[in-house]
Amino acid sequence: PPRVPVERLGRELAALHSAGAPAFGRDRDGWIGAAPLDNRPCVAWPEFYAERRIGPYVRVLRERGDLSAEQAAVFTRLAARLGSVAGPPEPPARLHGDLWSGNVLWDPDGRGWLVDPAAHGGHRETDLAMLGLFGAPGLPRLLRAYQEVTPLAPGWEDRRELHQVHPLLVHAVLFGGSYLGSALDAARRYAG
């Protein structure tokens, strides 16, 4: 395959995130794929991630009988520890919100265009972790270009799986399969 010029996309994504958002969340709910997305604003990212991104999907999986009480407790422990494992506080970033490699289209000139957003105010590491979850081409180069514009807080690589818990839960709700096991593995890493 041709070498994809991802550096420009990395810099443009940094600019998008730097534009900021009024809060963690948005003024209206949305969708991520076919799953509803609770966007009610929160003051802090750990609260937003626990209550709007993890909790709703854990409840769906419990109600369907796909998740045991013991497994659900892993996500409860994670939610309680988010403040201590999320890294330094950051202001809300303007996120794409569903930034997997399939939502990046490349034009003939090599420019990446973002499609199918689930836009909201969130933590910028979330978009970057999502790109890594499903194998974005040239991701190391994209991340280097991103950090030239807006450096990430130390330890961001170690938090990547934390930010992948939500999309893995969404995939568990929509598609089942091994996604739930992957979400549990990621959550256990941070749940203590």
CSV table of N, CA, C and O in Angstrom, one decimal, residues 16-125:
chain,number,residue,atom,x,y,z
A,16,LEU,N,-7.8,20.6,16.1
A,16,LEU,CA,-9.2,20.4,16.4
A,16,LEU,C,-9.3,20.2,17.9
A,16,LEU,O,-10.2,20.9,18.5
A,17,HIS,N,-8.5,19.4,18.5
A,17,HIS,CA,-8.6,19.2,20.0
A,17,HIS,C,-8.3,20.5,20.7
A,17,HIS,O,-9.0,20.8,21.7
A,18,SER,N,-7.4,21.3,20.2
A,18,SER,CA,-7.0,22.6,20.9
A,18,SER,C,-8.1,23.6,20.8
A,18,SER,O,-8.1,24.6,21.6
A,19,ALA,N,-9.0,23.5,19.9
A,19,ALA,CA,-10.1,24.4,19.8
A,19,ALA,C,-11.0,24.4,21.0
A,19,ALA,O,-11.7,25.3,21.3
A,20,GLY,N,-10.9,23.3,21.8
A,20,GLY,CA,-11.7,23.2,23.0
A,20,GLY,C,-13.1,23.0,22.9
A,20,GLY,O,-13.7,23.0,21.8
A,21,ALA,N,-13.8,22.8,24.0
A,21,ALA,CA,-15.2,22.6,24.1
A,21,ALA,C,-15.7,23.2,25.4
A,21,ALA,O,-14.9,23.4,26.4
A,22,PRO,N,-17.0,23.6,25.5
A,22,PRO,CA,-17.4,24.3,26.7
A,22,PRO,C,-17.4,23.4,28.0
A,22,PRO,O,-17.4,23.9,29.1
A,23,ALA,N,-17.6,22.1,27.7
A,23,ALA,CA,-17.7,21.1,28.9
A,23,ALA,C,-17.3,19.7,28.4
A,23,ALA,O,-17.2,19.5,27.1
A,24,PHE,N,-17.2,18.8,29.3
A,24,PHE,CA,-17.1,17.4,28.9
A,24,PHE,C,-18.5,17.0,28.6
A,24,PHE,O,-19.4,16.9,29.5
A,25,GLY,N,-18.8,16.7,27.4
A,25,GLY,CA,-20.1,16.4,26.9
A,25,GLY,C,-20.6,17.3,25.8
A,25,GLY,O,-19.7,17.8,25.1
A,26,ARG,N,-21.9,17.5,25.7
A,26,ARG,CA,-22.4,18.3,24.6
A,26,ARG,C,-23.8,18.7,25.0
A,26,ARG,O,-24.4,18.1,25.9
A,27,ASP,N,-24.4,19.7,24.2
A,27,ASP,CA,-25.7,20.2,24.5
A,27,ASP,C,-26.8,19.2,24.0
A,27,ASP,O,-28.0,19.5,24.3
A,28,ARG,N,-26.5,18.1,23.4
A,28,ARG,CA,-27.5,17.1,23.0
A,28,ARG,C,-26.8,15.8,22.9
A,28,ARG,O,-25.6,15.7,22.7
A,29,ASP,N,-27.6,14.8,23.1
A,29,ASP,CA,-27.1,13.4,23.0
A,29,ASP,C,-26.9,13.0,21.5
A,29,ASP,O,-27.2,13.8,20.6
A,30,GLY,N,-26.2,11.9,21.3
A,30,GLY,CA,-25.9,11.5,20.0
A,30,GLY,C,-25.8,10.0,19.8
A,30,GLY,O,-26.5,9.3,20.6
A,31,TRP,N,-25.0,9.6,18.9
A,31,TRP,CA,-24.9,8.2,18.5
A,31,TRP,C,-23.5,7.8,18.3
A,31,TRP,O,-22.7,8.7,17.8
A,32,ILE,N,-23.1,6.6,18.6
A,32,ILE,CA,-21.8,6.1,18.2
A,32,ILE,C,-22.1,4.8,17.5
A,32,ILE,O,-22.6,3.8,18.2
A,33,GLY,N,-22.0,4.8,16.2
A,33,GLY,CA,-22.6,3.7,15.5
A,33,GLY,C,-24.1,3.7,15.7
A,33,GLY,O,-24.7,4.7,15.6
A,34,ALA,N,-24.6,2.5,16.0
A,34,ALA,CA,-26.0,2.4,16.3
A,34,ALA,C,-26.4,2.5,17.8
A,34,ALA,O,-27.5,2.2,18.2
A,35,ALA,N,-25.4,2.8,18.6
A,35,ALA,CA,-25.6,2.9,20.1
A,35,ALA,C,-25.8,4.3,20.5
A,35,ALA,O,-25.1,5.2,20.0
A,36,PRO,N,-26.8,4.6,21.4
A,36,PRO,CA,-27.0,5.9,21.9
A,36,PRO,C,-25.8,6.4,22.7
A,36,PRO,O,-25.1,5.6,23.3
A,37,LEU,N,-25.6,7.7,22.6
A,37,LEU,CA,-24.4,8.3,23.3
A,37,LEU,C,-24.9,9.4,24.2
A,37,LEU,O,-25.4,10.4,23.8
A,38,ASP,N,-24.9,9.2,25.5
A,38,ASP,CA,-25.3,10.2,26.5
A,38,ASP,C,-24.2,11.3,26.6
A,38,ASP,O,-23.1,11.0,27.0
A,39,ASN,N,-24.6,12.5,26.2
A,39,ASN,CA,-23.7,13.6,26.2
A,39,ASN,C,-23.9,14.7,27.2
A,39,ASN,O,-23.4,15.7,27.1
A,40,ARG,N,-24.8,14.4,28.2
A,40,ARG,CA,-25.0,15.4,29.2
A,40,ARG,C,-23.7,15.9,29.8
A,40,ARG,O,-22.9,15.0,30.2
A,41,PRO,N,-23.5,17.2,29.9
A,41,PRO,CA,-22.2,17.7,30.3
A,41,PRO,C,-21.9,17.4,31.8
A,41,PRO,O,-22.7,17.2,32.6
A,42,CYS,N,-20.6,17.3,32.0
A,42,CYS,CA,-20.0,17.1,33.4
A,42,CYS,C,-18.9,18.1,33.5
A,42,CYS,O,-18.3,18.5,32.5
A,43,VAL,N,-18.5,18.4,34.7
A,43,VAL,CA,-17.5,19.4,35.0
A,43,VAL,C,-16.1,18.7,34.8
A,43,VAL,O,-15.2,19.4,34.3
A,44,ALA,N,-15.9,17.5,35.2
A,44,ALA,CA,-14.6,16.8,35.1
A,44,ALA,C,-14.7,15.6,34.2
A,44,ALA,O,-15.7,14.9,34.2
A,45,TRP,N,-13.5,15.3,33.6
A,45,TRP,CA,-13.5,14.1,32.7
A,45,TRP,C,-13.7,12.8,33.4
A,45,TRP,O,-14.5,12.0,32.9
A,46,PRO,N,-13.1,12.5,34.6
A,46,PRO,CA,-13.4,11.2,35.2
A,46,PRO,C,-14.9,11.0,35.5
A,46,PRO,O,-15.4,9.9,35.2
A,47,GLU,N,-15.6,12.0,35.9
A,47,GLU,CA,-17.0,11.9,36.1
A,47,GLU,C,-17.7,11.6,34.8
A,47,GLU,O,-18.6,10.7,34.7
A,48,PHE,N,-17.4,12.3,33.7
A,48,PHE,CA,-18.0,12.1,32.4
A,48,PHE,C,-17.7,10.7,31.9
A,48,PHE,O,-18.7,10.1,31.4
A,49,TYR,N,-16.5,10.3,32.0
A,49,TYR,CA,-16.2,9.0,31.5
A,49,TYR,C,-16.9,7.8,32.2
A,49,TYR,O,-17.4,6.9,31.6
A,50,ALA,N,-16.9,8.0,33.6
A,50,ALA,CA,-17.6,7.0,34.4
A,50,ALA,C,-19.1,6.9,34.1
A,50,ALA,O,-19.7,5.9,33.9
A,51,GLU,N,-19.7,8.1,34.1
A,51,GLU,CA,-21.2,8.2,34.1
A,51,GLU,C,-21.8,8.2,32.7
A,51,GLU,O,-23.0,7.8,32.5
A,52,ARG,N,-21.1,8.7,31.7
A,52,ARG,CA,-21.6,8.9,30.4
A,52,ARG,C,-21.1,7.9,29.4
A,52,ARG,O,-21.7,7.6,28.3
A,53,ARG,N,-19.9,7.3,29.7
A,53,ARG,CA,-19.2,6.5,28.7
A,53,ARG,C,-19.1,5.0,29.1
A,53,ARG,O,-19.1,4.1,28.3
A,54,ILE,N,-18.9,4.8,30.4
A,54,ILE,CA,-18.8,3.4,30.9
A,54,ILE,C,-20.2,2.9,31.4
A,54,ILE,O,-20.7,1.9,31.0
A,55,GLY,N,-20.7,3.6,32.3
A,55,GLY,CA,-21.9,3.2,33.0
A,55,GLY,C,-23.1,2.8,32.1
A,55,GLY,O,-23.7,1.7,32.3
A,56,PRO,N,-23.5,3.6,31.1
A,56,PRO,CA,-24.6,3.2,30.3
A,56,PRO,C,-24.5,1.8,29.6
A,56,PRO,O,-25.4,1.0,29.5
A,57,TYR,N,-23.3,1.5,29.1
A,57,TYR,CA,-23.0,0.3,28.4
A,57,TYR,C,-22.9,-0.9,29.3
A,57,TYR,O,-23.3,-2.0,29.0
A,58,VAL,N,-22.4,-0.7,30.5
A,58,VAL,CA,-22.3,-1.7,31.5
A,58,VAL,C,-23.8,-2.1,31.9
A,58,VAL,O,-24.1,-3.3,32.0
A,59,ARG,N,-24.6,-1.1,32.1
A,59,ARG,CA,-26.0,-1.4,32.4
A,59,ARG,C,-26.7,-2.2,31.3
A,59,ARG,O,-27.4,-3.2,31.6
A,60,VAL,N,-26.5,-1.9,30.0
A,60,VAL,CA,-27.1,-2.6,28.9
A,60,VAL,C,-26.6,-4.1,29.0
A,60,VAL,O,-27.4,-5.0,28.8
A,61,LEU,N,-25.3,-4.2,29.1
A,61,LEU,CA,-24.8,-5.6,29.1
A,61,LEU,C,-25.3,-6.4,30.3
A,61,LEU,O,-25.5,-7.6,30.2
A,62,ARG,N,-25.5,-5.8,31.5
A,62,ARG,CA,-26.0,-6.5,32.7
A,62,ARG,C,-27.5,-6.8,32.4
A,62,ARG,O,-27.9,-8.0,32.7
A,63,GLU,N,-28.3,-5.9,31.9
A,63,GLU,CA,-29.7,-6.2,31.6
A,63,GLU,C,-29.9,-7.3,30.6
A,63,GLU,O,-30.8,-8.0,30.7
A,64,ARG,N,-29.0,-7.4,29.7
A,64,ARG,CA,-29.1,-8.5,28.7
A,64,ARG,C,-28.6,-9.8,29.2
A,64,ARG,O,-28.7,-10.8,28.5
A,65,GLY,N,-27.9,-9.8,30.3
A,65,GLY,CA,-27.3,-11.0,30.9
A,65,GLY,C,-26.0,-11.4,30.3
A,65,GLY,O,-25.5,-12.5,30.5
A,66,ASP,N,-25.4,-10.4,29.6
A,66,ASP,CA,-24.0,-10.6,29.0
A,66,ASP,C,-22.9,-10.4,30.0
A,66,ASP,O,-21.8,-10.8,29.7
A,67,LEU,N,-23.2,-9.8,31.1
A,67,LEU,CA,-22.2,-9.4,32.1
A,67,LEU,C,-22.6,-9.8,33.5
A,67,LEU,O,-23.7,-9.4,33.9
A,68,SER,N,-21.8,-10.5,34.2
A,68,SER,CA,-22.1,-10.9,35.6
A,68,SER,C,-22.0,-9.8,36.5
A,68,SER,O,-21.3,-8.8,36.2
A,69,ALA,N,-22.5,-9.9,37.7
A,69,ALA,CA,-22.3,-8.9,38.8
A,69,ALA,C,-20.8,-8.8,39.1
A,69,ALA,O,-20.4,-7.6,39.3
A,70,GLU,N,-20.1,-9.9,39.1
A,70,GLU,CA,-18.7,-9.8,39.4
A,70,GLU,C,-17.9,-9.0,38.3
A,70,GLU,O,-17.0,-8.2,38.6
A,71,GLN,N,-18.3,-9.3,37.1
A,71,GLN,CA,-17.7,-8.5,36.0
A,71,GLN,C,-18.0,-7.1,36.0
A,71,GLN,O,-17.2,-6.2,35.8
A,72,ALA,N,-19.3,-6.8,36.3
A,72,ALA,CA,-19.7,-5.4,36.4
A,72,ALA,C,-19.0,-4.6,37.5
A,72,ALA,O,-18.7,-3.4,37.4
A,73,ALA,N,-18.6,-5.3,38.6
A,73,ALA,CA,-17.9,-4.7,39.7
A,73,ALA,C,-16.5,-4.2,39.2
A,73,ALA,O,-16.0,-3.2,39.8
A,74,VAL,N,-15.9,-4.8,38.2
A,74,VAL,CA,-14.6,-4.3,37.7
A,74,VAL,C,-14.8,-2.9,37.2
A,74,VAL,O,-14.0,-2.1,37.4
A,75,PHE,N,-15.9,-2.7,36.4
A,75,PHE,CA,-16.1,-1.3,35.9
A,75,PHE,C,-16.5,-0.3,37.0
A,75,PHE,O,-16.1,0.8,36.9
A,76,THR,N,-17.1,-0.8,38.0
A,76,THR,CA,-17.4,0.1,39.2
A,76,THR,C,-16.2,0.5,39.9
A,76,THR,O,-16.0,1.7,40.2
A,77,ARG,N,-15.2,-0.5,40.1
A,77,ARG,CA,-13.9,-0.1,40.7
A,77,ARG,C,-13.2,0.8,39.8
A,77,ARG,O,-12.5,1.8,40.3
A,78,LEU,N,-13.2,0.6,38.5
A,78,LEU,CA,-12.5,1.5,37.5
A,78,LEU,C,-13.1,2.9,37.7
A,78,LEU,O,-12.4,3.9,37.8
A,79,ALA,N,-14.4,3.0,37.7
A,79,ALA,CA,-15.1,4.3,37.8
A,79,ALA,C,-14.6,5.1,39.0
A,79,ALA,O,-14.3,6.3,39.0
A,80,ALA,N,-14.5,4.3,40.1
A,80,ALA,CA,-14.1,4.9,41.4
A,80,ALA,C,-12.6,5.4,41.4
A,80,ALA,O,-12.2,6.3,42.1
A,81,ARG,N,-11.8,4.8,40.5
A,81,ARG,CA,-10.4,5.1,40.5
A,81,ARG,C,-10.0,6.1,39.3
A,81,ARG,O,-8.8,6.4,39.2
A,82,LEU,N,-10.9,6.5,38.5
A,82,LEU,CA,-10.6,7.3,37.3
A,82,LEU,C,-9.8,8.5,37.7
A,82,LEU,O,-8.9,8.9,37.0
A,83,GLY,N,-10.2,9.2,38.7
A,83,GLY,CA,-9.5,10.4,39.1
A,83,GLY,C,-8.0,10.2,39.4
A,83,GLY,O,-7.2,11.1,39.1
A,84,SER,N,-7.6,9.0,39.8
A,84,SER,CA,-6.2,8.8,40.1
A,84,SER,C,-5.5,8.1,39.0
A,84,SER,O,-4.2,8.1,39.0
A,85,VAL,N,-6.1,7.6,38.0
A,85,VAL,CA,-5.5,6.9,36.9
A,85,VAL,C,-5.6,7.6,35.5
A,85,VAL,O,-4.9,7.2,34.6
A,86,ALA,N,-6.3,8.7,35.5
A,86,ALA,CA,-6.6,9.5,34.2
A,86,ALA,C,-5.5,10.4,33.8
A,86,ALA,O,-5.5,11.0,32.8
A,87,GLY,N,-4.4,10.6,34.7
A,87,GLY,CA,-3.4,11.5,34.3
A,87,GLY,C,-3.8,12.9,34.8
A,87,GLY,O,-4.8,13.1,35.4
A,88,PRO,N,-2.9,13.9,34.5
A,88,PRO,CA,-3.2,15.3,35.0
A,88,PRO,C,-4.5,15.8,34.3
A,88,PRO,O,-4.8,15.5,33.2
A,89,PRO,N,-5.3,16.6,35.1
A,89,PRO,CA,-6.5,17.2,34.5
A,89,PRO,C,-6.2,18.0,33.3
A,89,PRO,O,-5.2,18.7,33.2
A,90,GLU,N,-7.1,17.9,32.3
A,90,GLU,CA,-7.0,18.8,31.1
A,90,GLU,C,-8.3,19.4,30.8
A,90,GLU,O,-9.4,18.8,31.2
A,91,PRO,N,-8.4,20.5,30.1
A,91,PRO,CA,-9.6,21.1,29.8
A,91,PRO,C,-10.3,20.3,28.7
A,91,PRO,O,-9.7,19.5,28.0
A,92,PRO,N,-11.6,20.4,28.5
A,92,PRO,CA,-12.3,19.7,27.5
A,92,PRO,C,-11.8,20.0,26.1
A,92,PRO,O,-11.6,21.2,25.8
A,93,ALA,N,-11.5,19.0,25.4
A,93,ALA,CA,-11.1,19.1,24.0
A,93,ALA,C,-12.2,18.8,23.0
A,93,ALA,O,-13.2,18.1,23.4
A,94,ARG,N,-12.2,19.4,21.9
A,94,ARG,CA,-13.2,19.2,20.9
A,94,ARG,C,-12.8,17.9,20.2
A,94,ARG,O,-11.9,17.8,19.5
A,95,LEU,N,-13.6,16.8,20.4
A,95,LEU,CA,-13.3,15.5,19.9
A,95,LEU,C,-14.2,15.1,18.7
A,95,LEU,O,-15.3,15.5,18.6
A,96,HIS,N,-13.6,14.2,17.8
A,96,HIS,CA,-14.4,13.6,16.8
A,96,HIS,C,-15.3,12.6,17.5
A,96,HIS,O,-16.5,12.6,17.2
A,97,GLY,N,-14.8,11.8,18.4
A,97,GLY,CA,-15.6,11.0,19.3
A,97,GLY,C,-15.8,9.5,18.8
A,97,GLY,O,-16.2,8.7,19.6
A,98,ASP,N,-15.6,9.2,17.5
A,98,ASP,CA,-15.7,7.9,17.0
A,98,ASP,C,-14.5,7.7,16.0
A,98,ASP,O,-14.8,7.3,14.9
A,99,LEU,N,-13.3,8.1,16.4
A,99,LEU,CA,-12.2,8.2,15.5
A,99,LEU,C,-11.5,6.9,15.3
A,99,LEU,O,-10.3,6.7,15.7
A,100,TRP,N,-12.1,5.9,14.6
A,100,TRP,CA,-11.4,4.7,14.2
A,100,TRP,C,-10.9,5.0,12.8
A,100,TRP,O,-11.4,5.9,12.1
A,101,SER,N,-10.0,4.1,12.3
A,101,SER,CA,-9.4,4.4,11.0
A,101,SER,C,-10.5,4.4,9.9
A,101,SER,O,-10.3,5.0,8.9
A,102,GLY,N,-11.6,3.7,10.0
A,102,GLY,CA,-12.6,3.7,9.0
A,102,GLY,C,-13.4,5.0,8.9
A,102,GLY,O,-14.1,5.2,7.9
A,103,ASN,N,-13.2,5.9,9.9
A,103,ASN,CA,-13.8,7.2,9.8
A,103,ASN,C,-12.8,8.3,9.4
A,103,ASN,O,-13.0,9.4,9.6
A,104,VAL,N,-11.7,7.8,8.8
A,104,VAL,CA,-10.8,8.7,8.1
A,104,VAL,C,-10.7,8.3,6.6
A,104,VAL,O,-10.4,7.2,6.3
A,105,LEU,N,-11.1,9.2,5.8
A,105,LEU,CA,-11.1,9.0,4.3
A,105,LEU,C,-9.9,9.8,3.7
A,105,LEU,O,-9.7,11.0,4.1
A,106,TRP,N,-9.2,9.2,2.8
A,106,TRP,CA,-8.0,9.8,2.2
A,106,TRP,C,-8.4,10.2,0.8
A,106,TRP,O,-8.8,9.4,0.0
A,107,ASP,N,-8.1,11.5,0.5
A,107,ASP,CA,-8.4,12.0,-0.9
A,107,ASP,C,-7.2,11.7,-1.8
A,107,ASP,O,-6.1,11.3,-1.3
A,108,PRO,N,-7.3,11.8,-3.1
A,108,PRO,CA,-6.2,11.5,-4.0
A,108,PRO,C,-4.9,12.3,-3.7
A,108,PRO,O,-3.8,11.9,-4.1
A,109,ASP,N,-5.1,13.5,-3.1
A,109,ASP,CA,-3.9,14.3,-2.7
A,109,ASP,C,-3.2,13.9,-1.4
A,109,ASP,O,-2.3,14.5,-1.0
A,110,GLY,N,-3.8,12.9,-0.8
A,110,GLY,CA,-3.3,12.4,0.5
A,110,GLY,C,-3.7,13.1,1.7
A,110,GLY,O,-3.2,12.8,2.8
A,111,ARG,N,-4.7,13.9,1.6
A,111,ARG,CA,-5.3,14.6,2.8
A,111,ARG,C,-6.3,13.7,3.5
A,111,ARG,O,-7.2,13.1,2.8
A,112,GLY,N,-6.2,13.5,4.8
A,112,GLY,CA,-7.2,12.8,5.5
A,112,GLY,C,-8.4,13.6,5.9
A,112,GLY,O,-8.3,14.8,6.4
A,113,TRP,N,-9.6,13.1,5.7
A,113,TRP,CA,-10.9,13.8,6.1
A,113,TRP,C,-11.6,12.9,7.1
A,113,TRP,O,-11.7,11.7,6.9
A,114,LEU,N,-12.1,13.6,8.2
A,114,LEU,CA,-12.8,12.9,9.2
A,114,LEU,C,-14.3,12.8,8.9
A,114,LEU,O,-14.9,13.9,8.5
A,115,VAL,N,-14.9,11.7,9.0
A,115,VAL,CA,-16.3,11.5,8.7
A,115,VAL,C,-17.0,10.8,9.9
A,115,VAL,O,-16.4,10.2,10.8
A,116,ASP,N,-18.3,10.8,9.9
A,116,ASP,CA,-19.2,10.1,10.8
A,116,ASP,C,-18.8,10.5,12.3
A,116,ASP,O,-18.6,9.6,13.1
A,117,PRO,N,-18.8,11.7,12.7
A,117,PRO,CA,-18.4,12.1,14.0
A,117,PRO,C,-19.4,11.8,15.1
A,117,PRO,O,-20.6,11.7,14.8
A,118,ALA,N,-19.0,11.6,16.3
A,118,ALA,CA,-19.8,11.6,17.5
A,118,ALA,C,-19.3,12.7,18.4
A,118,ALA,O,-18.9,12.5,19.5
A,119,ALA,N,-19.3,13.9,17.8
A,119,ALA,CA,-18.6,15.1,18.4
A,119,ALA,C,-19.1,15.4,19.8
A,119,ALA,O,-20.3,15.4,20.0
A,120,HIS,N,-18.1,15.8,20.6
A,120,HIS,CA,-18.4,16.2,22.0
A,120,HIS,C,-17.2,16.7,22.6
A,120,HIS,O,-16.1,16.6,22.1
A,121,GLY,N,-17.3,17.3,23.8
A,121,GLY,CA,-16.1,17.7,24.6
A,121,GLY,C,-15.7,16.5,25.4
A,121,GLY,O,-16.4,15.9,26.1
A,122,GLY,N,-14.4,16.2,25.3
A,122,GLY,CA,-13.8,15.1,26.0
A,122,GLY,C,-12.4,15.2,26.2
A,122,GLY,O,-11.8,16.3,26.1
A,123,HIS,N,-11.7,14.1,26.5
A,123,HIS,CA,-10.3,14.1,26.7
A,123,HIS,C,-9.6,13.7,25.4
A,123,HIS,O,-10.0,12.7,24.7
A,124,ARG,N,-8.6,14.5,25.0
A,124,ARG,CA,-8.0,14.3,23.7
A,124,ARG,C,-7.4,13.0,23.5
A,124,ARG,O,-7.3,12.5,22.4
A,125,GLU,N,-6.9,12.4,24.6
A,125,GLU,CA,-6.3,11.0,24.5
A,125,GLU,C,-7.3,10.0,24.0
A,125,GLU,O,-6.9,9.0,23.5
